[in-house]
mmCIF file with all atom_site columns, N, CA and C in Angstrom:
data_model
loop_
_atom_site.group_PDB
_atom_site.id
_atom_site.type_symbol
_atom_site.label_atom_id
_atom_site.label_alt_id
_atom_site.label_comp_id
_atom_site.label_asym_id
_atom_site.label_entity_id
_atom_site.label_seq_id
_atom_site.pdbx_PDB_ins_code
_atom_site.Cartn_x
_atom_site.Cartn_y
_atom_site.Cartn_z
_atom_site.occupancy
_atom_site.B_iso_or_equiv
_atom_site.pdbx_formal_charge
_atom_site.auth_seq_id
_atom_site.auth_comp_id
_atom_site.auth_asym_id
_atom_site.auth_atom_id
_atom_site.pdbx_PDB_model_num
ATOM 1   N N  . SER A 1 1  ? 37.601 215.848 87.577 1.00 60.00 ? 1  SER A N  1
ATOM 2   C CA . SER A 1 1  ? 38.363 214.664 87.375 1.00 60.00 ? 1  SER A CA 1
ATOM 3   C C  . SER A 1 1  ? 38.062 214.098 85.975 1.00 60.00 ? 1  SER A C  1
ATOM 4   N N  . LEU A 1 2  ? 39.072 213.704 85.268 1.00 75.00 ? 2  LEU A N  1
ATOM 5   C CA . LEU A 1 2  ? 38.877 213.107 83.919 1.00 75.00 ? 2  LEU A CA 1
ATOM 6   C C  . LEU A 1 2  ? 38.625 211.594 83.942 1.00 75.00 ? 2  LEU A C  1
ATOM 7   N N  . ASP A 1 3  ? 38.992 210.964 85.039 1.00 78.00 ? 3  ASP A N  1
ATOM 8   C CA . ASP A 1 3  ? 38.850 209.518 85.125 1.00 78.00 ? 3  ASP A CA 1
ATOM 9   C C  . ASP A 1 3  ? 39.483 208.744 83.969 1.00 78.00 ? 3  ASP A C  1
ATOM 10  N N  . ILE A 1 4  ? 40.624 209.189 83.590 1.00 86.00 ? 4  ILE A N  1
ATOM 11  C CA . ILE A 1 4  ? 41.352 208.478 82.499 1.00 86.00 ? 4  ILE A CA 1
ATOM 12  C C  . ILE A 1 4  ? 42.411 207.596 83.149 1.00 86.00 ? 4  ILE A C  1
ATOM 13  N N  . THR A 1 5  ? 42.406 206.357 82.727 1.00 88.00 ? 5  THR A N  1
ATOM 14  C CA . THR A 1 5  ? 43.435 205.384 83.208 1.00 88.00 ? 5  THR A CA 1
ATOM 15  C C  . THR A 1 5  ? 44.260 204.992 82.017 1.00 88.00 ? 5  THR A C  1
ATOM 16  N N  . VAL A 1 6  ? 45.519 204.678 82.310 1.00 91.00 ? 6  VAL A N  1
ATOM 17  C CA . VAL A 1 6  ? 46.475 204.291 81.253 1.00 91.00 ? 6  VAL A CA 1
ATOM 18  C C  . VAL A 1 6  ? 47.188 202.973 81.678 1.00 91.00 ? 6  VAL A C  1
ATOM 19  N N  . HIS A 1 7  ? 47.271 202.070 80.726 1.00 92.00 ? 7  HIS A N  1
ATOM 20  C CA . HIS A 1 7  ? 47.909 200.795 81.028 1.00 92.00 ? 7  HIS A CA 1
ATOM 21  C C  . HIS A 1 7  ? 48.709 200.352 79.802 1.00 92.00 ? 7  HIS A C  1
ATOM 22  N N  . CYS A 1 8  ? 49.610 199.445 80.012 1.00 92.00 ? 8  CYS A N  1
ATOM 23  C CA . CYS A 1 8  ? 50.394 198.844 78.974 1.00 92.00 ? 8  CYS A CA 1
ATOM 24  C C  . CYS A 1 8  ? 50.136 197.341 79.056 1.00 92.00 ? 8  CYS A C  1
ATOM 25  N N  . MET A 1 9  ? 49.532 196.771 78.052 1.00 92.00 ? 9  MET A N  1
ATOM 26  C CA . MET A 1 9  ? 49.315 195.291 78.012 1.00 92.00 ? 9  MET A CA 1
ATOM 27  C C  . MET A 1 9  ? 50.570 194.641 77.540 1.00 92.00 ? 9  MET A C  1
ATOM 28  N N  . ARG A 1 10 ? 51.051 193.629 78.321 1.00 92.00 ? 10 ARG A N  1
ATOM 29  C CA . ARG A 1 10 ? 52.296 193.012 78.008 1.00 92.00 ? 10 ARG A CA 1
ATOM 30  C C  . ARG A 1 10 ? 52.095 191.496 77.859 1.00 92.00 ? 10 ARG A C  1
ATOM 31  N N  . PRO A 1 11 ? 51.567 191.079 76.669 1.00 92.00 ? 11 PRO A N  1
ATOM 32  C CA . PRO A 1 11 ? 51.319 189.642 76.461 1.00 92.00 ? 11 PRO A CA 1
ATOM 33  C C  . PRO A 1 11 ? 52.625 188.957 76.063 1.00 92.00 ? 11 PRO A C  1
ATOM 34  N N  . GLU A 1 12 ? 52.621 187.629 76.231 1.00 90.00 ? 12 GLU A N  1
ATOM 35  C CA . GLU A 1 12 ? 53.797 186.815 75.901 1.00 90.00 ? 12 GLU A CA 1
ATOM 36  C C  . GLU A 1 12 ? 53.285 185.480 75.408 1.00 90.00 ? 12 GLU A C  1
ATOM 37  N N  . ALA A 1 13 ? 53.797 185.023 74.287 1.00 91.00 ? 13 ALA A N  1
ATOM 38  C CA . ALA A 1 13 ? 53.512 183.688 73.717 1.00 91.00 ? 13 ALA A CA 1
ATOM 39  C C  . ALA A 1 13 ? 52.000 183.404 73.713 1.00 91.00 ? 13 ALA A C  1
ATOM 40  N N  . ILE A 1 14 ? 51.294 184.193 72.930 1.00 95.00 ? 14 ILE A N  1
ATOM 41  C CA . ILE A 1 14 ? 49.906 184.041 72.731 1.00 95.00 ? 14 ILE A CA 1
ATOM 42  C C  . ILE A 1 14 ? 49.617 183.323 71.377 1.00 95.00 ? 14 ILE A C  1
ATOM 43  N N  . ALA A 1 15 ? 48.829 182.299 71.428 1.00 93.00 ? 15 ALA A N  1
ATOM 44  C CA . ALA A 1 15 ? 48.627 181.421 70.278 1.00 93.00 ? 15 ALA A CA 1
ATOM 45  C C  . ALA A 1 15 ? 47.524 182.081 69.365 1.00 93.00 ? 15 ALA A C  1
ATOM 46  N N  . THR A 1 16 ? 48.041 183.008 68.544 1.00 94.00 ? 16 THR A N  1
ATOM 47  C CA . THR A 1 16 ? 47.172 183.742 67.649 1.00 94.00 ? 16 THR A CA 1
ATOM 48  C C  . THR A 1 16 ? 47.438 183.189 66.210 1.00 94.00 ? 16 THR A C  1
ATOM 49  N N  . ARG A 1 17 ? 46.602 183.558 65.267 1.00 92.00 ? 17 ARG A N  1
ATOM 50  C CA . ARG A 1 17 ? 46.842 183.206 63.832 1.00 92.00 ? 17 ARG A CA 1
ATOM 51  C C  . ARG A 1 17 ? 48.177 183.776 63.383 1.00 92.00 ? 17 ARG A C  1
ATOM 52  N N  . MET A 1 18 ? 48.518 184.977 63.845 1.00 92.00 ? 18 MET A N  1
ATOM 53  C CA . MET A 1 18 ? 49.762 185.566 63.388 1.00 92.00 ? 18 MET A CA 1
ATOM 54  C C  . MET A 1 18 ? 51.001 184.773 63.949 1.00 92.00 ? 18 MET A C  1
ATOM 55  N N  . ALA A 1 19 ? 50.910 184.263 65.113 1.00 90.00 ? 19 ALA A N  1
ATOM 56  C CA . ALA A 1 19 ? 52.014 183.545 65.712 1.00 90.00 ? 19 ALA A CA 1
ATOM 57  C C  . ALA A 1 19 ? 52.037 182.048 65.356 1.00 90.00 ? 19 ALA A C  1
ATOM 58  N N  . ALA A 1 20 ? 50.939 181.568 64.751 1.00 90.00 ? 20 ALA A N  1
ATOM 59  C CA . ALA A 1 20 ? 50.811 180.143 64.460 1.00 90.00 ? 20 ALA A CA 1
ATOM 60  C C  . ALA A 1 20 ? 51.995 179.598 63.666 1.00 90.00 ? 20 ALA A C  1
ATOM 61  N N  . GLY A 1 21 ? 52.450 180.353 62.701 1.00 90.00 ? 21 GLY A N  1
ATOM 62  C CA . GLY A 1 21 ? 53.606 179.866 61.859 1.00 90.00 ? 21 GLY A CA 1
ATOM 63  C C  . GLY A 1 21 ? 54.843 179.590 62.755 1.00 90.00 ? 21 GLY A C  1
ATOM 64  N N  . ALA A 1 22 ? 55.110 180.486 63.652 1.00 89.00 ? 22 ALA A N  1
ATOM 65  C CA . ALA A 1 22 ? 56.296 180.332 64.526 1.00 89.00 ? 22 ALA A CA 1
ATOM 66  C C  . ALA A 1 22 ? 56.151 179.121 65.420 1.00 89.00 ? 22 ALA A C  1
ATOM 67  N N  . PHE A 1 23 ? 54.969 178.944 65.949 1.00 89.00 ? 23 PHE A N  1
ATOM 68  C CA . PHE A 1 23 ? 54.693 177.811 66.882 1.00 89.00 ? 23 PHE A CA 1
ATOM 69  C C  . PHE A 1 23 ? 54.699 176.479 66.156 1.00 89.00 ? 23 PHE A C  1
ATOM 70  N N  . SER A 1 24 ? 54.185 176.465 64.919 1.00 89.00 ? 24 SER A N  1
ATOM 71  C CA . SER A 1 24 ? 54.066 175.165 64.213 1.00 89.00 ? 24 SER A CA 1
ATOM 72  C C  . SER A 1 24 ? 55.355 174.856 63.457 1.00 89.00 ? 24 SER A C  1
ATOM 73  N N  . ALA A 1 25 ? 56.142 175.850 63.055 1.00 88.00 ? 25 ALA A N  1
ATOM 74  C CA . ALA A 1 25 ? 57.395 175.648 62.296 1.00 88.00 ? 25 ALA A CA 1
ATOM 75  C C  . ALA A 1 25 ? 58.455 174.996 63.202 1.00 88.00 ? 25 ALA A C  1
ATOM 76  N N  . GLY A 1 26 ? 58.473 175.316 64.445 1.00 79.00 ? 26 GLY A N  1
ATOM 77  C CA . GLY A 1 26 ? 59.422 174.752 65.362 1.00 79.00 ? 26 GLY A CA 1
ATOM 78  C C  . GLY A 1 26 ? 58.758 174.324 66.661 1.00 79.00 ? 26 GLY A C  1
ATOM 79  N N  . PRO A 1 27 ? 58.323 173.061 66.721 1.00 83.00 ? 27 PRO A N  1
ATOM 80  C CA . PRO A 1 27 ? 57.636 172.621 67.937 1.00 83.00 ? 27 PRO A CA 1
ATOM 81  C C  . PRO A 1 27 ? 58.471 172.909 69.254 1.00 83.00 ? 27 PRO A C  1
ATOM 82  N N  . ALA A 1 28 ? 59.792 172.932 69.080 1.00 92.00 ? 28 ALA A N  1
ATOM 83  C CA . ALA A 1 28 ? 60.617 173.251 70.274 1.00 92.00 ? 28 ALA A CA 1
ATOM 84  C C  . ALA A 1 28 ? 60.398 174.700 70.733 1.00 92.00 ? 28 ALA A C  1
ATOM 85  N N  . PHE A 1 29 ? 60.045 175.610 69.825 1.00 90.00 ? 29 PHE A N  1
ATOM 86  C CA . PHE A 1 29 ? 59.754 176.969 70.159 1.00 90.00 ? 29 PHE A CA 1
ATOM 87  C C  . PHE A 1 29 ? 58.509 177.054 71.004 1.00 90.00 ? 29 PHE A C  1
ATOM 88  N N  . ALA A 1 30 ? 57.454 176.363 70.599 1.00 91.00 ? 30 ALA A N  1
ATOM 89  C CA . ALA A 1 30 ? 56.226 176.365 71.388 1.00 91.00 ? 30 ALA A CA 1
ATOM 90  C C  . ALA A 1 30 ? 56.461 175.689 72.736 1.00 91.00 ? 30 ALA A C  1
ATOM 91  N N  . GLU A 1 31 ? 57.202 174.592 72.730 1.00 93.00 ? 31 GLU A N  1
ATOM 92  C CA . GLU A 1 31 ? 57.438 173.888 74.014 1.00 93.00 ? 31 GLU A CA 1
ATOM 93  C C  . GLU A 1 31 ? 58.278 174.722 74.974 1.00 93.00 ? 31 GLU A C  1
ATOM 94  N N  . PHE A 1 32 ? 59.207 175.480 74.421 1.00 92.00 ? 32 PHE A N  1
ATOM 95  C CA . PHE A 1 32 ? 60.004 176.391 75.260 1.00 92.00 ? 32 PHE A CA 1
ATOM 96  C C  . PHE A 1 32 ? 59.083 177.333 76.004 1.00 92.00 ? 32 PHE A C  1
ATOM 97  N N  . TRP A 1 33 ? 58.122 177.990 75.305 1.00 91.00 ? 33 TRP A N  1
ATOM 98  C CA . TRP A 1 33 ? 57.247 178.916 75.952 1.00 91.00 ? 33 TRP A CA 1
ATOM 99  C C  . TRP A 1 33 ? 56.255 178.258 76.918 1.00 91.00 ? 33 TRP A C  1
ATOM 100 N N  . ARG A 1 34 ? 55.803 177.085 76.543 1.00 92.00 ? 34 ARG A N  1
ATOM 101 C CA . ARG A 1 34 ? 54.926 176.335 77.474 1.00 92.00 ? 34 ARG A CA 1
ATOM 102 C C  . ARG A 1 34 ? 55.673 176.005 78.775 1.00 92.00 ? 34 ARG A C  1
ATOM 103 N N  . ASN A 1 35 ? 56.900 175.576 78.691 1.00 92.00 ? 35 ASN A N  1
ATOM 104 C CA . ASN A 1 35 ? 57.642 175.238 79.860 1.00 92.00 ? 35 ASN A CA 1
ATOM 105 C C  . ASN A 1 35 ? 58.096 176.481 80.645 1.00 92.00 ? 35 ASN A C  1
ATOM 106 N N  . LYS A 1 36 ? 58.296 177.580 79.998 1.00 92.00 ? 36 LYS A N  1
ATOM 107 C CA . LYS A 1 36 ? 58.703 178.810 80.638 1.00 92.00 ? 36 LYS A CA 1
ATOM 108 C C  . LYS A 1 36 ? 57.585 179.374 81.520 1.00 92.00 ? 36 LYS A C  1
ATOM 109 N N  . ALA A 1 37 ? 56.362 179.237 80.999 1.00 92.00 ? 37 ALA A N  1
ATOM 110 C CA . ALA A 1 37 ? 55.162 179.743 81.767 1.00 92.00 ? 37 ALA A CA 1
ATOM 111 C C  . ALA A 1 37 ? 54.831 178.860 82.942 1.00 92.00 ? 37 ALA A C  1
ATOM 112 N N  . ALA A 1 38 ? 54.655 179.434 84.057 1.00 92.00 ? 38 ALA A N  1
ATOM 113 C CA . ALA A 1 38 ? 54.290 178.664 85.281 1.00 92.00 ? 38 ALA A CA 1
ATOM 114 C C  . ALA A 1 38 ? 53.001 177.880 85.058 1.00 92.00 ? 38 ALA A C  1
ATOM 115 N N  . LEU A 1 39 ? 52.104 178.427 84.227 1.00 93.00 ? 39 LEU A N  1
ATOM 116 C CA . LEU A 1 39 ? 50.844 177.765 83.925 1.00 93.00 ? 39 LEU A CA 1
ATOM 117 C C  . LEU A 1 39 ? 50.914 176.678 82.904 1.00 93.00 ? 39 LEU A C  1
ATOM 118 N N  . LYS A 1 40 ? 52.107 176.495 82.329 1.00 94.00 ? 40 LYS A N  1
ATOM 119 C CA . LYS A 1 40 ? 52.481 175.385 81.402 1.00 94.00 ? 40 LYS A CA 1
ATOM 120 C C  . LYS A 1 40 ? 51.587 175.312 80.183 1.00 94.00 ? 40 LYS A C  1
ATOM 121 N N  . ARG A 1 41 ? 51.277 176.482 79.636 1.00 94.00 ? 41 ARG A N  1
ATOM 122 C CA . ARG A 1 41 ? 50.487 176.489 78.411 1.00 94.00 ? 41 ARG A CA 1
ATOM 123 C C  . ARG A 1 41 ? 50.748 177.814 77.641 1.00 94.00 ? 41 ARG A C  1
ATOM 124 N N  . LEU A 1 42 ? 50.454 177.878 76.378 1.00 94.00 ? 42 LEU A N  1
ATOM 125 C CA . LEU A 1 42 ? 50.476 179.088 75.621 1.00 94.00 ? 42 LEU A CA 1
ATOM 126 C C  . LEU A 1 42 ? 49.231 179.890 75.961 1.00 94.00 ? 42 LEU A C  1
ATOM 127 N N  . GLY A 1 43 ? 49.338 181.192 75.915 1.00 95.00 ? 43 GLY A N  1
ATOM 128 C CA . GLY A 1 43 ? 48.196 182.006 76.110 1.00 95.00 ? 43 GLY A CA 1
ATOM 129 C C  . GLY A 1 43 ? 47.235 181.962 74.932 1.00 95.00 ? 43 GLY A C  1
ATOM 130 N N  . GLN A 1 44 ? 46.006 182.294 75.150 1.00 96.00 ? 44 GLN A N  1
ATOM 131 C CA . GLN A 1 44 ? 44.992 182.364 74.145 1.00 96.00 ? 44 GLN A CA 1
ATOM 132 C C  . GLN A 1 44 ? 44.521 183.791 73.973 1.00 96.00 ? 44 GLN A C  1
ATOM 133 N N  . PRO A 1 45 ? 44.051 184.151 72.802 1.00 96.00 ? 45 PRO A N  1
ATOM 134 C CA . PRO A 1 45 ? 43.527 185.544 72.630 1.00 96.00 ? 45 PRO A CA 1
ATOM 135 C C  . PRO A 1 45 ? 42.513 185.943 73.710 1.00 96.00 ? 45 PRO A C  1
ATOM 136 N N  . GLY A 1 46 ? 41.691 184.988 74.110 1.00 97.00 ? 46 GLY A N  1
ATOM 137 C CA . GLY A 1 46 ? 40.674 185.241 75.160 1.00 97.00 ? 46 GLY A CA 1
ATOM 138 C C  . GLY A 1 46 ? 41.321 185.661 76.511 1.00 97.00 ? 46 GLY A C  1
ATOM 139 N N  . ASP A 1 47 ? 42.534 185.181 76.736 1.00 97.00 ? 47 ASP A N  1
ATOM 140 C CA . ASP A 1 47 ? 43.237 185.604 77.941 1.00 97.00 ? 47 ASP A CA 1
ATOM 141 C C  . ASP A 1 47 ? 43.583 187.108 77.944 1.00 97.00 ? 47 ASP A C  1
ATOM 142 N N  . ILE A 1 48 ? 43.939 187.651 76.777 1.00 96.00 ? 48 ILE A N  1
ATOM 143 C CA . ILE A 1 48 ? 44.218 189.062 76.628 1.00 96.00 ? 48 ILE A CA 1
ATOM 144 C C  . ILE A 1 48 ? 42.889 189.808 76.696 1.00 96.00 ? 48 ILE A C  1
ATOM 145 N N  . ALA A 1 49 ? 41.853 189.310 76.060 1.00 97.00 ? 49 ALA A N  1
ATOM 146 C CA . ALA A 1 49 ? 40.561 189.994 76.007 1.00 97.00 ? 49 ALA A CA 1
ATOM 147 C C  . ALA A 1 49 ? 40.018 190.093 77.436 1.00 97.00 ? 49 ALA A C  1
ATOM 148 N N  . SER A 1 50 ? 40.140 189.052 78.213 1.00 97.00 ? 50 SER A N  1
ATOM 149 C CA . SER A 1 50 ? 39.619 189.065 79.572 1.00 97.00 ? 50 SER A CA 1
ATOM 150 C C  . SER A 1 50 ? 40.385 190.080 80.423 1.00 97.00 ? 50 SER A C  1
ATOM 151 N N  . ALA A 1 51 ? 41.704 190.225 80.258 1.00 95.00 ? 51 ALA A N  1
ATOM 152 C CA . ALA A 1 51 ? 42.411 191.204 81.032 1.00 95.00 ? 51 ALA A CA 1
ATOM 153 C C  . ALA A 1 51 ? 41.986 192.633 80.613 1.00 95.00 ? 51 ALA A C  1
ATOM 154 N N  . ILE A 1 52 ? 41.807 192.832 79.353 1.00 94.00 ? 52 ILE A N  1
ATOM 155 C CA . ILE A 1 52 ? 41.406 194.146 78.869 1.00 94.00 ? 52 ILE A CA 1
ATOM 156 C C  . ILE A 1 52 ? 39.955 194.431 79.359 1.00 94.00 ? 52 ILE A C  1
ATOM 157 N N  . ALA A 1 53 ? 39.065 193.453 79.358 1.00 95.00 ? 53 ALA A N  1
ATOM 158 C CA . ALA A 1 53 ? 37.726 193.674 79.846 1.00 95.00 ? 53 ALA A CA 1
ATOM 159 C C  . ALA A 1 53 ? 37.722 194.065 81.330 1.00 95.00 ? 53 ALA A C  1
ATOM 160 N N  . PHE A 1 54 ? 38.617 193.451 82.070 1.00 94.00 ? 54 PHE A N  1
ATOM 161 C CA . PHE A 1 54 ? 38.696 193.760 83.517 1.00 94.00 ? 54 PHE A CA 1
ATOM 162 C C  . PHE A 1 54 ? 39.177 195.221 83.608 1.00 94.00 ? 54 PHE A C  1
ATOM 163 N N  . LEU A 1 55 ? 40.211 195.613 82.897 1.00 92.00 ? 55 LEU A N  1
ATOM 164 C CA . LEU A 1 55 ? 40.742 196.965 83.004 1.00 92.00 ? 55 LEU A CA 1
ATOM 165 C C  . LEU A 1 55 ? 39.741 198.040 82.570 1.00 92.00 ? 55 LEU A C  1
ATOM 166 N N  . LEU A 1 56 ? 38.813 197.669 81.736 1.00 91.00 ? 56 LEU A N  1
ATOM 167 C CA . LEU A 1 56 ? 37.772 198.569 81.318 1.00 91.00 ? 56 LEU A CA 1
ATOM 168 C C  . LEU A 1 56 ? 36.582 198.616 82.228 1.00 91.00 ? 56 LEU A C  1
ATOM 169 N N  . SER A 1 57 ? 36.573 197.663 83.209 1.00 93.00 ? 57 SER A N  1
ATOM 170 C CA . SER A 1 57 ? 35.402 197.577 84.124 1.00 93.00 ? 57 SER A CA 1
ATOM 171 C C  . SER A 1 57 ? 35.529 198.528 85.286 1.00 93.00 ? 57 SER A C  1
ATOM 172 N N  . ASP A 1 58 ? 34.435 198.730 85.995 1.00 91.00 ? 58 ASP A N  1
ATOM 173 C CA . ASP A 1 58 ? 34.437 199.562 87.195 1.00 91.00 ? 58 ASP A CA 1
ATOM 174 C C  . ASP A 1 58 ? 35.309 198.945 88.265 1.00 91.00 ? 58 ASP A C  1
ATOM 175 N N  . GLY A 1 59 ? 35.514 197.637 88.258 1.00 93.00 ? 59 GLY A N  1
ATOM 176 C CA . GLY A 1 59 ? 36.396 196.976 89.212 1.00 93.00 ? 59 GLY A CA 1
ATOM 177 C C  . GLY A 1 59 ? 37.827 197.403 89.165 1.00 93.00 ? 59 GLY A C  1
ATOM 178 N N  . ALA A 1 60 ? 38.263 197.952 88.046 1.00 92.00 ? 60 ALA A N  1
ATOM 179 C CA . ALA A 1 60 ? 39.623 198.440 87.873 1.00 92.00 ? 60 ALA A CA 1
ATOM 180 C C  . ALA A 1 60 ? 39.715 199.948 87.893 1.00 92.00 ? 60 ALA A C  1
ATOM 181 N N  . GLY A 1 61 ? 38.702 200.608 88.427 1.00 88.00 ? 61 GLY A N  1
ATOM 182 C CA . GLY A 1 61 ? 38.618 202.062 88.402 1.00 88.00 ? 61 GLY A CA 1
ATOM 183 C C  . GLY A 1 61 ? 39.716 202.774 89.132 1.00 88.00 ? 61 GLY A C  1
ATOM 184 N N  . PHE A 1 62 ? 40.424 202.136 90.016 1.00 90.00 ? 62 PHE A N  1
ATOM 185 C CA . PHE A 1 62 ? 41.506 202.819 90.786 1.00 90.00 ? 62 PHE A CA 1
ATOM 186 C C  . PHE A 1 62 ? 42.850 202.226 90.391 1.00 90.00 ? 62 PHE A C  1
ATOM 187 N N  . ILE A 1 63 ? 42.923 201.502 89.285 1.00 91.00 ? 63 ILE A N  1
ATOM 188 C CA . ILE A 1 63 ? 44.156 200.987 88.790 1.00 91.00 ? 63 ILE A CA 1
ATOM 189 C C  . ILE A 1 63 ? 44.576 201.769 87.600 1.00 91.00 ? 63 ILE A C  1
ATOM 190 N N  . SER A 1 64 ? 45.802 202.317 87.574 1.00 92.00 ? 64 SER A N  1
ATOM 191 C CA . SER A 1 64 ? 46.294 203.077 86.432 1.00 92.00 ? 64 SER A CA 1
ATOM 192 C C  . SER A 1 64 ? 47.807 203.106 86.420 1.00 92.00 ? 64 SER A C  1
ATOM 193 N N  . GLY A 1 65 ? 48.343 203.194 85.250 1.00 92.00 ? 65 GLY A N  1
ATOM 194 C CA . GLY A 1 65 ? 49.782 203.355 85.107 1.00 92.00 ? 65 GLY A CA 1
ATOM 195 C C  . GLY A 1 65 ? 50.612 202.131 85.256 1.00 92.00 ? 65 GLY A C  1
ATOM 196 N N  . HIS A 1 66 ? 50.047 200.959 84.914 1.00 90.00 ? 66 HIS A N  1
ATOM 197 C CA . HIS A 1 66 ? 50.786 199.740 85.076 1.00 90.00 ? 66 HIS A CA 1
ATOM 198 C C  . HIS A 1 66 ? 50.971 198.993 83.738 1.00 90.00 ? 66 HIS A C  1
ATOM 199 N N  . GLY A 1 67 ? 52.049 198.230 83.649 1.00 91.00 ? 67 GLY A N  1
ATOM 200 C CA . GLY A 1 67 ? 52.169 197.264 82.604 1.00 91.00 ? 67 GLY A CA 1
ATOM 201 C C  . GLY A 1 67 ? 51.635 195.956 83.084 1.00 91.00 ? 67 GLY A C  1
ATOM 202 N N  . ILE A 1 68 ? 50.636 195.444 82.480 1.00 93.00 ? 68 ILE A N  1
ATOM 203 C CA . ILE A 1 68 ? 49.935 194.213 82.868 1.00 93.00 ? 68 ILE A CA 1
ATOM 204 C C  . ILE A 1 68 ? 50.513 193.042 82.108 1.00 93.00 ? 68 ILE A C  1
ATOM 205 N N  . PHE A 1 69 ? 51.235 192.144 82.755 1.00 93.00 ? 69 PHE A N  1
ATOM 206 C CA . PHE A 1 69 ? 51.731 190.923 82.132 1.00 93.00 ? 69 PHE A CA 1
ATOM 207 C C  . PHE A 1 69 ? 50.639 189.923 82.023 1.00 93.00 ? 69 PHE A C  1
ATOM 208 N N  . VAL A 1 70 ? 50.348 189.521 80.840 1.00 95.00 ? 70 VAL A N  1
ATOM 209 C CA . VAL A 1 70 ? 49.430 188.334 80.597 1.00 95.00 ? 70 VAL A CA 1
ATOM 210 C C  . VAL A 1 70 ? 50.266 187.320 79.910 1.00 95.00 ? 70 VAL A C  1
ATOM 211 N N  . ASP A 1 71 ? 50.973 186.508 80.773 1.00 93.00 ? 71 ASP A N  1
ATOM 212 C CA . ASP A 1 71 ? 52.004 185.651 80.232 1.00 93.00 ? 71 ASP A CA 1
ATOM 213 C C  . ASP A 1 71 ? 52.128 184.301 80.983 1.00 93.00 ? 71 ASP A C  1
ATOM 214 N N  . GLY A 1 72 ? 51.156 183.984 81.806 1.00 93.00 ? 72 GLY A N  1
ATOM 215 C CA . GLY A 1 72 ? 51.201 182.707 82.515 1.00 93.00 ? 72 GLY A CA 1
ATOM 216 C C  . GLY A 1 72 ? 52.385 182.678 83.466 1.00 93.00 ? 72 GLY A C  1
ATOM 217 N N  . ALA A 1 73 ? 52.919 183.788 83.888 1.00 91.00 ? 73 ALA A N  1
ATOM 218 C CA . ALA A 1 73 ? 54.074 183.952 84.740 1.00 91.00 ? 73 ALA A CA 1
ATOM 219 C C  . ALA A 1 73 ? 55.416 183.605 84.046 1.00 91.00 ? 73 ALA A C  1
ATOM 220 N N  . ALA A 1 74 ? 55.419 183.682 82.709 1.00 89.00 ? 74 ALA A N  1
ATOM 221 C CA . ALA A 1 74 ? 56.669 183.334 81.978 1.00 89.00 ? 74 ALA A CA 1
ATOM 222 C C  . ALA A 1 74 ? 57.781 184.318 82.273 1.00 89.00 ? 74 ALA A C  1
ATOM 223 N N  . MET A 1 75 ? 57.418 185.596 82.479 1.00 85.00 ? 75 MET A N  1
ATOM 224 C CA . MET A 1 75 ? 58.503 186.542 82.708 1.00 85.00 ? 75 MET A CA 1
ATOM 225 C C  . MET A 1 75 ? 59.046 186.496 84.128 1.00 85.00 ? 75 MET A C  1
ATOM 226 N N  . SER A 1 76 ? 58.370 185.777 84.993 1.00 83.00 ? 76 SER A N  1
ATOM 227 C CA . SER A 1 76 ? 58.895 185.648 86.360 1.00 83.00 ? 76 SER A CA 1
ATOM 228 C C  . SER A 1 76 ? 59.866 184.458 86.460 1.00 83.00 ? 76 SER A C  1
ATOM 229 N N  . ALA A 1 77 ? 59.899 183.637 85.404 1.00 71.00 ? 77 ALA A N  1
ATOM 230 C CA . ALA A 1 77 ? 60.806 182.480 85.451 1.00 71.00 ? 77 ALA A CA 1
ATOM 231 C C  . ALA A 1 77 ? 62.199 182.854 84.965 1.00 71.00 ? 77 ALA A C  1
ATOM 232 N N  . PRO A 1 78 ? 63.223 182.202 85.452 1.00 68.00 ? 78 PRO A N  1
ATOM 233 C CA . PRO A 1 78 ? 64.586 182.537 85.024 1.00 68.00 ? 78 PRO A CA 1
ATOM 234 C C  . PRO A 1 78 ? 64.824 182.206 83.562 1.00 68.00 ? 78 PRO A C  1
#
């Protein structure tokens, strides 16, 4: 057995330095994503890092082949 797992990380509206211009140029843009997410906030880089750390841990040893949404449930909203 090779014990290789494969995942697709699917982040949405993460407050990174790269995205800062978009979020600050149009406050309505940031507000749209805050309101779309059930958790009512923008994601932080640490949210992505925590999800990746879990997927790399022994606790995720039998998880493979999934797209993991790290989006505060934004994609489940209409």
